[in-house]
Amino acid sequence: MNNPTDIKERVKKNIIWKSIFRRDYRNTVRDRAQAIFGNVFLHLHPVQVREGAVKLRFTWGMGGITFFAFIILVITGVVLMFYYHPSVSQAYSDIKDLEFQVPFGVILRNLHRWGAHFMVIVVMIHMFRVFMTGSYKAPRQFNWGVGVILLVLTFMLSFTGYLTPWDQLGFWAITVGTNMGAATPLLGYQGPFSEFLHITPFNDVRFALLGGSRVADNALLRAYIWHCVAIPLVSVILMFVHFWRVRKDGGISKPHK
Amino acid sequence: MNPFIEIITQPDNIAIVIMVILVSFFTVWAFQQAFQNDKLIAVGQPVDGENEGLVDTFKPLVRIELIIALAVMVFLTFWSIVVDAPLEEIANPTLTPNPAKAPWYFLGLQELLVYFDPWLAGVVLPSLIIVGLMAIPYIDINPKGNGYYSFEERKFAIITFSFGFFILWLLLIVIGVFFRGPGWLWYWPWQEWDHARVVFEPTRDFSTVFGIDSRSLPGFILGAIVVNGYLIGGMIAPYKYLKKKMPEFLKEFGMIRYIVTTSLFITMMSIPIKMVLRLVFLIKYIWITPWFNV
């Protein structure tokens, strides 16, 4: 009775165990396939992949690492949201609280900050890999385009997150960045030809980005909503399309004879 | 402390150091595999991965994904334990830092502000980068090099992309992070930042080199001729060349693809050209109009 194998057998026969795993894994062809398509998280994968997809030297795992970095950022980001108010009066002291009051607050913020830098780096390397293997070529042209948008969204996610601590670094980075919006041709008040559309500092692109004519409370709220809700939502939808199309376009690219 | 060590160990700059290390590593790996495959193709051998079979996803792929995920988690946790994310003073609209830098991945674009007006450097060129990247699969009609590393078969594509990626994007980021100090002046990493430093660098406009006032009508006309000459000449010259040397390719390529590719290419090349004009000949504007300056 105290034999470990006996305990294992008894656990496996338990109705709770059986309700979760349904059947035993026996390392047969059928069970290996079942492990993939019977699992909601793994079923994005095909049941079989070509050998090159498993070899690191071809893909470097960069797309997957990008996605994993995104997951880390979502988890740490959600936890950070519990401690944060997107208002000028509270934002900065909330970050200070993370540093000095919240248990593990420092490492939580560090993980989010360095994870974000890391994701920007690996997504660029992923693009470089896809280019170098010519994987954007037919039939994967469309998915390359989706990938370019996801790259831009990654920059935007990081950029909108910059303002949230409401410190000098974020404030002036966003000031520099959104001032570019004012230079948009036709639609920015400093841009060429904008006078033909009667564009002023109070109705141009920069105003729309900031919710005002300067970086203040509205800008912080907008950055926060873009950062925590709007851009992640669009990104997740496009990631689904991106992963789906990887499979529909024939999986990881391979040489043709 | 040595200013160079100081600047590369600033918490946010560690990311740039990691980027440089990772990108260098993967660049070497990519080109090494490309040259290996080139050799195989040259002797008619199958390239790496050509005769591969299938393996079960469970467990080889799932296992490797788990290991990578754990490794990434360990790496990020280590990074987060060792280095603390900085928090500067509370935002103060009345105290402008000098230099005020954009986030690091946009510093390439901020660097372009030295050479172009904001509507070009901050809006038009970034938009064209995005459009240009998305256009790549539709303008690259070379069917070779699909699904394996290679160089010889797609030299033009790889050299053009590498020029944009390594020089115009990554190198400008590194310059923006490590070599730009107060007033966006150039500082070597071993130099102390001097906030009182002023560099008197009289710039001129293109037409003033020839003694013509750039804001006068003749200056306007000269600028218009040079800028439009570059654009039109840049469109026609490759056409003439291809027509003579590679007529079949040009026919297959088609007019729309030719126009899109050439426009993107001459826009990209205008960046190094303008850099040389500005840095070597101290030329600020080539063409001054009442609406915009180029």
PDB file of N, CA and C in Angstrom, chain B residues 3 12 23 25 34-35 53-54 62 69 81 88 92 99 130 145 149-150 157 166 200-201 204 211 221 226 258 271 276:
ATOM      1  N   PRO B   3      34.115  57.134 -17.574  1.00  0.00           N
ATOM      2  CA  PRO B   3      32.827  57.542 -18.126  1.00  0.00           C
ATOM      3  C   PRO B   3      32.220  56.495 -19.072  1.00  0.00           C
ATOM      4  N   ASP B  12      19.098  51.614 -17.851  1.00  0.00           N
ATOM      5  CA  ASP B  12      18.376  51.483 -19.128  1.00  0.00           C
ATOM      6  C   ASP B  12      19.304  51.183 -20.289  1.00  0.00           C
ATOM      7  N   VAL B  23      22.302  40.889 -31.073  1.00  0.00           N
ATOM      8  CA  VAL B  23      22.225  41.104 -32.523  1.00  0.00           C
ATOM      9  C   VAL B  23      23.524  40.655 -33.190  1.00  0.00           C
ATOM     10  N   PHE B  25      25.634  38.385 -32.191  1.00  0.00           N
ATOM     11  CA  PHE B  25      25.679  36.929 -32.159  1.00  0.00           C
ATOM     12  C   PHE B  25      24.816  36.332 -33.270  1.00  0.00           C
ATOM     13  N   ALA B  34      24.242  31.175 -43.964  1.00  0.00           N
ATOM     14  CA  ALA B  34      23.994  31.585 -45.347  1.00  0.00           C
ATOM     15  C   ALA B  34      25.163  31.184 -46.241  1.00  0.00           C
ATOM     16  N   PHE B  35      26.403  31.437 -45.783  1.00  0.00           N
ATOM     17  CA  PHE B  35      27.566  31.112 -46.606  1.00  0.00           C
ATOM     18  C   PHE B  35      27.734  29.602 -46.730  1.00  0.00           C
ATOM     19  N   GLY B  53      12.517  15.141 -42.535  1.00  0.00           N
ATOM     20  CA  GLY B  53      11.227  14.516 -42.329  1.00  0.00           C
ATOM     21  C   GLY B  53      10.445  15.240 -41.252  1.00  0.00           C
ATOM     22  N   LEU B  54       9.392  14.553 -40.770  1.00  0.00           N
ATOM     23  CA  LEU B  54       8.557  15.133 -39.727  1.00  0.00           C
ATOM     24  C   LEU B  54       8.875  14.468 -38.400  1.00  0.00           C
ATOM     25  N   VAL B  62       7.499  20.629 -27.845  1.00  0.00           N
ATOM     26  CA  VAL B  62       6.964  21.134 -26.583  1.00  0.00           C
ATOM     27  C   VAL B  62       8.065  21.201 -25.536  1.00  0.00           C
ATOM     28  N   ALA B  69      11.420  28.764 -22.512  1.00  0.00           N
ATOM     29  CA  ALA B  69      10.615  29.623 -21.650  1.00  0.00           C
ATOM     30  C   ALA B  69      11.254  29.721 -20.268  1.00  0.00           C
ATOM     31  N   ILE B  81      16.816  41.004 -10.616  1.00  0.00           N
ATOM     32  CA  ILE B  81      17.386  40.992  -9.256  1.00  0.00           C
ATOM     33  C   ILE B  81      18.625  41.868  -9.207  1.00  0.00           C
ATOM     34  N   GLU B  88      13.250  58.452 -12.048  1.00  0.00           N
ATOM     35  CA  GLU B  88      13.851  59.782 -11.919  1.00  0.00           C
ATOM     36  C   GLU B  88      12.976  60.659 -11.038  1.00  0.00           C
ATOM     37  N   ASN B  92       8.411  67.299 -14.235  1.00  0.00           N
ATOM     38  CA  ASN B  92       8.384  68.728 -13.985  1.00  0.00           C
ATOM     39  C   ASN B  92       8.400  69.459 -15.322  1.00  0.00           C
ATOM     40  N   PRO B  99      20.317  66.329 -22.654  1.00  0.00           N
ATOM     41  CA  PRO B  99      19.366  66.228 -23.750  1.00  0.00           C
ATOM     42  C   PRO B  99      18.066  65.534 -23.323  1.00  0.00           C
ATOM     43  N   ILE B 130       7.559  51.700 -42.370  1.00  0.00           N
ATOM     44  CA  ILE B 130       6.527  50.685 -42.150  1.00  0.00           C
ATOM     45  C   ILE B 130       5.980  50.198 -43.493  1.00  0.00           C
ATOM     46  N   GLY B 145      15.927  31.272 -52.270  1.00  0.00           N
ATOM     47  CA  GLY B 145      16.234  31.643 -50.888  1.00  0.00           C
ATOM     48  C   GLY B 145      15.021  31.654 -50.003  1.00  0.00           C
ATOM     49  N   TYR B 149      18.718  29.859 -45.071  1.00  0.00           N
ATOM     50  CA  TYR B 149      19.653  30.977 -45.081  1.00  0.00           C
ATOM     51  C   TYR B 149      20.443  30.953 -46.376  1.00  0.00           C
ATOM     52  N   SER B 150      20.595  32.111 -47.006  1.00  0.00           N
ATOM     53  CA  SER B 150      21.407  32.158 -48.225  1.00  0.00           C
ATOM     54  C   SER B 150      21.839  33.602 -48.441  1.00  0.00           C
ATOM     55  N   ALA B 157      18.714  42.028 -52.154  1.00  0.00           N
ATOM     56  CA  ALA B 157      17.723  42.102 -51.076  1.00  0.00           C
ATOM     57  C   ALA B 157      18.418  42.148 -49.721  1.00  0.00           C
ATOM     58  N   PHE B 166      20.969  47.483 -40.012  1.00  0.00           N
ATOM     59  CA  PHE B 166      22.160  47.648 -39.171  1.00  0.00           C
ATOM     60  C   PHE B 166      22.635  49.092 -39.096  1.00  0.00           C
ATOM     61  N   PHE B 200      30.119  76.270 -32.320  1.00  0.00           N
ATOM     62  CA  PHE B 200      29.724  77.218 -33.350  1.00  0.00           C
ATOM     63  C   PHE B 200      29.954  76.564 -34.697  1.00  0.00           C
ATOM     64  N   GLU B 201      28.880  76.191 -35.316  1.00  0.00           N
ATOM     65  CA  GLU B 201      28.992  75.423 -36.547  1.00  0.00           C
ATOM     66  C   GLU B 201      28.055  76.071 -37.571  1.00  0.00           C
ATOM     67  N   ARG B 204      24.927  76.241 -43.807  1.00  0.00           N
ATOM     68  CA  ARG B 204      24.490  77.052 -44.942  1.00  0.00           C
ATOM     69  C   ARG B 204      23.523  76.219 -45.739  1.00  0.00           C
ATOM     70  N   GLY B 211      26.740  81.047 -53.974  1.00  0.00           N
ATOM     71  CA  GLY B 211      26.539  82.484 -53.854  1.00  0.00           C
ATOM     72  C   GLY B 211      25.124  82.945 -54.175  1.00  0.00           C
ATOM     73  N   ILE B 221      14.540  78.050 -57.222  1.00  0.00           N
ATOM     74  CA  ILE B 221      14.561  77.281 -58.482  1.00  0.00           C
ATOM     75  C   ILE B 221      15.720  76.284 -58.473  1.00  0.00           C
ATOM     76  N   VAL B 226      17.527  70.634 -58.002  1.00  0.00           N
ATOM     77  CA  VAL B 226      18.387  69.601 -57.395  1.00  0.00           C
ATOM     78  C   VAL B 226      17.531  68.496 -56.763  1.00  0.00           C
ATOM     79  N   TYR B 258       8.404  48.415 -60.120  1.00  0.00           N
ATOM     80  CA  TYR B 258       9.601  49.230 -60.328  1.00  0.00           C
ATOM     81  C   TYR B 258       9.455  50.579 -59.645  1.00  0.00           C
ATOM     82  N   ILE B 271      18.785  59.457 -47.016  1.00  0.00           N
ATOM     83  CA  ILE B 271      19.234  59.654 -45.625  1.00  0.00           C
ATOM     84  C   ILE B 271      20.758  59.732 -45.538  1.00  0.00           C
ATOM     85  N   VAL B 276      25.802  63.095 -45.257  1.00  0.00           N
ATOM     86  CA  VAL B 276      27.106  63.526 -45.758  1.00  0.00           C
ATOM     87  C   VAL B 276      27.073  65.024 -46.040  1.00  0.00           C
TER      88      VAL B 276
END
